[in-house]
Amino acid sequence: MRAITGLWRWRRNALRRGTDLAEAWVALVALILMVVAAPAVGAVAGSLSRDALYRSVQEQHDRRHKVTATVVKKVAQPPLDPDPETSTARDAHSRVVATWRAPDGSAHRDRVVAALKAPHTGDTFPLWTDRHGHVVGRPLDRATATTHAVLAGFGAAAAMTGLVEGARRLVVWRMVRRRYARWDRAWDITGPDWGRTGTGS
């Protein structure tokens, strides 16, 4: 918003200094970059992120397989967690000893986390494994990948906007410092005689 306020310096005015016009140019360039370049950077970043994430989604779906595991017995839960967010997420899952068959045909038995609130022997639940039956995380889906890509695009656009505004402020700050330095030099020349009787005579 401050970039827009600098545009008033374009108006013709007898008191307008060269630095005022320079500040107006800086404000205009910053505004154009914020309106044009930032969305473009966001779109490119979002598109690149989406492509990379979609490739990752495809690779994960190719390498991870959903199998059906069978509960052998329930494992005692760790002590209660006082954090309500963690305990709520944990309440929907249970640690069990389960068996499953891998995509390559091998049989497995291990302790895993089951998406069951009250597991009993013989209950089944889905489990993600690699080709050899080792437990892996659930693969990323395209909807989640798209959400991450959109957030990456917005983040890149916001970062670009912040960078442009930071550069504008730095340039204006340096211009103001130079202006003050010129005023100090001018005051050093005229200041000692200011207000004295007979000055200039």
JSON list of C-alpha atoms in Angstrom, two decimals, residues 4 12 16 75 95 97 112 119 155 164 170 176 190:
[
{"chain": "A", "resi": 4, "resn": "ILE", "atom": "CA", "xyz": [0.77, 3.51, -4.03]},
{"chain": "A", "resi": 12, "resn": "ARG", "atom": "CA", "xyz": [3.57, 18.98, -11.06]},
{"chain": "A", "resi": 16, "resn": "ARG", "atom": "CA", "xyz": [8.76, 19.02, -6.06]},
{"chain": "A", "resi": 75, "resn": "VAL", "atom": "CA", "xyz": [-0.64, -54.46, 22.61]},
{"chain": "A", "resi": 95, "resn": "ARG", "atom": "CA", "xyz": [-1.12, -50.82, 18.67]},
{"chain": "A", "resi": 97, "resn": "VAL", "atom": "CA", "xyz": [0.36, -57.53, 16.74]},
{"chain": "A", "resi": 112, "resn": "VAL", "atom": "CA", "xyz": [1.79, -52.09, 13.94]},
{"chain": "A", "resi": 119, "resn": "PRO", "atom": "CA", "xyz": [-9.34, -54.27, 18.12]},
{"chain": "A", "resi": 155, "resn": "GLY", "atom": "CA", "xyz": [3.86, -18.52, -0.45]},
{"chain": "A", "resi": 164, "resn": "VAL", "atom": "CA", "xyz": [9.82, -6.03, -3.61]},
{"chain": "A", "resi": 170, "resn": "LEU", "atom": "CA", "xyz": [15.65, 0.21, 1.29]},
{"chain": "A", "resi": 176, "resn": "VAL", "atom": "CA", "xyz": [16.18, 10.04, 2.34]},
{"chain": "A", "resi": 190, "resn": "THR", "atom": "CA", "xyz": [24.50, 28.88, 6.03]}
]
